[in-house]
């Protein structure tokens, strides 16, 4: 199977793209968003027979309005799509994650998975997650999950008990929302530099 693995930093506030996967093609696409600006991302992905698409988005938002609109079109048989998005929102920020999967009525044996996770660091921050499966056939396996809330206090207390001060413990937990992408980077030096950059962008945490 032809496999591609792409990891990149979002470097402009408006990004739109259409991606077409041929039969038996496999694409892993990972997007890191730490832009200090409003953001609008619009992606359409088209899958043919036996193709696989895996998307991971990790986004940090501090006082901006960001929207991620992801549309996956299953146009063949035995294709797989997995979309995972992770959001961290500070202060008066707003992020919207819209995940749509369209499965043709005459297709067979496709698999679709959608996952949205978000952490809110302020009473004024918000994350809207809308996973949506538009299915015209019963011959499919599909699932979605949505979890948005505050940091896990048990995990925070565990790190503090290890002697890590609270602000650093919080930043380590937030960094884990990016690790799913960072550990796809094989070069250790590049990975560590990116970790340091993201750790710095998270900024002061009380």
Short mmCIF file of C-alpha atoms in Angstrom, two decimals:
data_model
loop_
_atom_site.label_atom_id
_atom_site.label_comp_id
_atom_site.label_asym_id
_atom_site.label_seq_id
_atom_site.Cartn_x
_atom_site.Cartn_y
_atom_site.Cartn_z
CA UNK A 1 0.00 0.00 0.00
CA UNK A 2 1.27 3.46 -0.88
CA UNK A 3 1.70 5.35 2.41
CA UNK A 4 2.42 9.02 3.06
CA UNK A 5 2.96 10.70 6.44
CA UNK A 6 2.90 14.51 6.55
CA UNK A 7 3.40 16.65 9.66
CA UNK A 8 3.32 20.43 9.34
CA UNK A 9 2.76 23.66 11.25
CA UNK A 10 -0.19 25.70 10.08
CA UNK A 11 1.47 28.89 8.83
CA UNK A 12 -1.42 30.96 7.53
CA UNK A 13 -4.76 31.91 9.00
CA UNK A 14 -6.88 30.68 6.07
CA UNK A 15 -6.16 27.25 4.69
CA UNK A 16 -8.31 25.32 2.21
CA UNK A 17 -7.48 22.11 0.38
CA UNK A 18 -9.03 19.18 -1.46
CA UNK A 19 -7.26 15.84 -1.16
CA UNK A 20 -7.98 12.90 -3.44
CA UNK A 21 -6.75 9.45 -2.47
CA UNK A 22 -6.51 6.78 -5.13
CA UNK A 23 -7.38 3.15 -4.47
CA UNK A 24 -4.95 1.51 -2.02
CA UNK A 25 -3.44 4.86 -1.02
CA UNK A 26 -2.73 5.66 2.63
CA UNK A 27 -2.28 9.22 3.94
CA UNK A 28 -1.51 10.36 7.49
CA UNK A 29 -1.90 14.14 7.84
CA UNK A 30 -0.99 15.92 11.09
CA UNK A 31 -1.51 19.65 11.63
CA UNK A 32 -0.10 21.72 14.50
CA UNK A 33 -1.82 25.09 15.00
CA UNK A 34 -0.28 27.62 17.37
CA UNK A 35 -1.05 30.69 15.23
CA UNK A 36 -1.78 33.84 17.22
CA UNK A 37 -4.64 34.95 14.99
CA UNK A 38 -8.11 33.96 13.84
CA UNK A 39 -7.97 30.75 11.81
CA UNK A 40 -10.25 29.09 9.26
CA UNK A 41 -9.32 25.65 7.93
CA UNK A 42 -11.47 23.89 5.33
CA UNK A 43 -10.50 20.40 4.15
CA UNK A 44 -12.26 17.98 1.81
CA UNK A 45 -10.88 14.46 1.52
CA UNK A 46 -12.10 11.94 -1.07
CA UNK A 47 -11.46 8.22 -0.56
CA UNK A 48 -11.64 5.44 -3.15
CA UNK A 49 -11.47 1.66 -2.68
CA UNK A 50 -9.17 0.39 0.09
CA UNK A 51 -7.77 3.85 0.81
CA UNK A 52 -7.00 5.08 4.32
CA UNK A 53 -6.93 8.62 5.70
CA UNK A 54 -5.81 9.51 9.24
CA UNK A 55 -6.00 13.16 10.32
CA UNK A 56 -4.71 14.59 13.61
CA UNK A 57 -5.11 18.28 14.48
CA UNK A 58 -3.67 19.85 17.64
CA UNK A 59 -4.63 23.48 18.21
CA UNK A 60 -3.71 26.10 20.81
CA UNK A 61 -5.99 29.14 21.00
CA UNK A 62 -5.45 32.25 23.14
CA UNK A 63 -8.08 34.98 22.59
CA UNK A 64 -8.88 34.18 18.95
CA UNK A 65 -11.70 32.67 16.88
CA UNK A 66 -10.74 29.47 15.08
CA UNK A 67 -12.77 27.10 12.91
CA UNK A 68 -11.79 23.70 11.52
CA UNK A 69 -14.19 22.28 8.94
CA UNK A 70 -13.25 18.74 7.88
CA UNK A 71 -15.27 16.79 5.30
CA UNK A 72 -14.42 13.18 4.45
CA UNK A 73 -16.13 11.58 1.45
CA UNK A 74 -16.12 7.78 1.28
CA UNK A 75 -16.68 7.14 -2.42
CA UNK A 76 -15.55 3.52 -2.64
CA UNK A 77 -15.52 0.28 -0.70
CA UNK A 78 -13.36 -0.86 2.22
CA UNK A 79 -11.94 2.59 2.90
CA UNK A 80 -11.00 3.93 6.34
CA UNK A 81 -11.06 7.43 7.80
CA UNK A 82 -9.94 8.45 11.28
CA UNK A 83 -10.14 12.11 12.33
CA UNK A 84 -8.79 13.18 15.73
CA UNK A 85 -8.75 16.81 16.86
CA UNK A 86 -7.35 18.22 20.09
CA UNK A 87 -7.95 21.77 21.30
CA UNK A 88 -6.50 23.88 24.12
CA UNK A 89 -8.31 27.16 24.75
CA UNK A 90 -7.19 30.02 26.98
CA UNK A 91 -8.79 33.29 28.08
CA UNK A 92 -11.59 34.51 25.73
CA UNK A 93 -10.90 32.08 22.89
CA UNK A 94 -13.39 30.21 20.73
CA UNK A 95 -12.69 27.13 18.61
CA UNK A 96 -15.13 25.19 16.46
CA UNK A 97 -14.37 21.67 15.26
CA UNK A 98 -16.76 20.43 12.56
CA UNK A 99 -16.16 16.87 11.41
CA UNK A 100 -18.39 15.48 8.67
CA UNK A 101 -18.14 12.06 7.05
CA UNK A 102 -20.23 11.19 3.99
CA UNK A 103 -20.72 7.54 3.06
CA UNK A 104 -22.35 6.67 -0.28
CA UNK A 105 -25.47 4.53 -0.20
CA UNK A 106 -24.02 1.82 -2.45
CA UNK A 107 -20.65 1.52 -0.68
CA UNK A 108 -19.58 -1.47 1.41
CA UNK A 109 -17.31 -2.28 4.35
CA UNK A 110 -16.08 1.24 5.09
CA UNK A 111 -14.87 2.37 8.52
CA UNK A 112 -15.19 5.89 9.92
CA UNK A 113 -14.03 7.24 13.28
CA UNK A 114 -14.24 10.79 14.66
CA UNK A 115 -12.77 12.02 17.94
CA UNK A 116 -12.86 15.53 19.44
CA UNK A 117 -11.09 16.39 22.71
CA UNK A 118 -10.72 19.83 24.24
CA UNK A 119 -9.49 21.44 27.43
CA UNK A 120 -10.69 24.82 28.69
CA UNK A 121 -8.32 26.92 30.80
CA UNK A 122 -10.77 29.77 31.44
CA UNK A 123 -14.43 30.27 32.29
CA UNK A 124 -14.62 32.45 29.17
CA UNK A 125 -13.03 29.98 26.75
CA UNK A 126 -15.20 27.74 24.58
CA UNK A 127 -14.78 24.80 22.25
CA UNK A 128 -17.62 23.58 20.07
CA UNK A 129 -17.29 20.06 18.77
CA UNK A 130 -19.65 18.63 16.17
CA UNK A 131 -18.84 15.13 14.93
CA UNK A 132 -21.34 14.19 12.24
CA UNK A 133 -21.77 10.94 10.31
CA UNK A 134 -23.93 11.19 7.20
CA UNK A 135 -24.58 7.56 6.33
CA UNK A 136 -26.83 6.19 3.61
CA UNK A 137 -25.95 2.54 4.14
CA UNK A 138 -25.98 -0.02 6.95
CA UNK A 139 -22.87 -1.74 5.62
CA UNK A 140 -20.38 0.36 7.60
CA UNK A 141 -18.64 0.52 10.96
CA UNK A 142 -18.61 4.02 12.42
CA UNK A 143 -18.15 5.73 15.77
CA UNK A 144 -17.52 9.17 17.20
CA UNK A 145 -16.50 10.64 20.56
CA UNK A 146 -16.63 14.11 22.10
CA UNK A 147 -14.97 15.19 25.37
CA UNK A 148 -14.52 18.85 26.32
CA UNK A 149 -13.81 20.11 29.84
CA UNK A 150 -11.18 21.15 32.36
CA UNK A 151 -7.84 19.52 33.07
CA UNK A 152 -7.86 16.17 34.82
CA UNK A 153 -7.08 17.06 38.44
CA UNK A 154 -5.95 13.52 39.28
CA UNK A 155 -3.25 13.76 36.62
CA UNK A 156 -2.26 17.21 37.88
CA UNK A 157 -1.97 16.06 41.50
CA UNK A 158 0.10 13.08 40.40
CA UNK A 159 2.68 15.29 38.70
CA UNK A 160 2.76 17.69 41.65
CA UNK A 161 3.41 14.76 43.98
CA UNK A 162 6.43 13.99 41.82
CA UNK A 163 7.84 17.39 42.78
CA UNK A 164 6.81 19.29 39.66
CA UNK A 165 5.45 22.75 40.38
CA UNK A 166 1.82 23.34 39.43
CA UNK A 167 2.40 25.65 36.45
CA UNK A 168 4.89 23.25 34.85
CA UNK A 169 2.65 20.27 35.58
CA UNK A 170 -0.22 21.97 33.76
CA UNK A 171 2.01 22.76 30.78
CA UNK A 172 3.18 19.14 30.60
CA UNK A 173 -0.43 17.94 30.55
CA UNK A 174 -1.25 20.42 27.80
CA UNK A 175 1.79 19.37 25.80
CA UNK A 176 0.36 15.84 25.74
CA UNK A 177 -2.33 17.16 23.38
CA UNK A 178 0.46 17.71 20.85
CA UNK A 179 2.49 14.58 21.59
CA UNK A 180 0.28 12.41 19.40
CA UNK A 181 1.70 14.42 16.48
CA UNK A 182 5.18 15.12 17.79
CA UNK A 183 6.03 11.46 18.24
CA UNK A 184 5.38 10.92 14.54
CA UNK A 185 8.54 12.95 13.91
CA UNK A 186 11.40 10.46 13.70
CA UNK A 187 14.27 12.92 14.05
CA UNK A 188 14.77 13.33 17.80
CA UNK A 189 16.46 16.74 17.57
CA UNK A 190 13.65 18.18 15.44
CA UNK A 191 11.05 16.70 17.76
CA UNK A 192 12.66 18.22 20.86
CA UNK A 193 12.92 21.65 19.23
CA UNK A 194 9.23 21.55 18.33
CA UNK A 195 8.34 20.48 21.87
CA UNK A 196 10.28 23.43 23.26
CA UNK A 197 8.55 25.81 20.86
CA UNK A 198 5.07 24.57 21.77
CA UNK A 199 5.94 24.59 25.49
CA UNK A 200 6.96 28.23 25.10
CA UNK A 201 3.82 29.14 23.12
CA UNK A 202 1.57 27.69 25.84
CA UNK A 203 2.90 30.55 27.94
CA UNK A 204 2.24 31.42 31.56
CA UNK A 205 -0.19 29.16 33.38
CA UNK A 206 -1.37 29.92 36.90
#
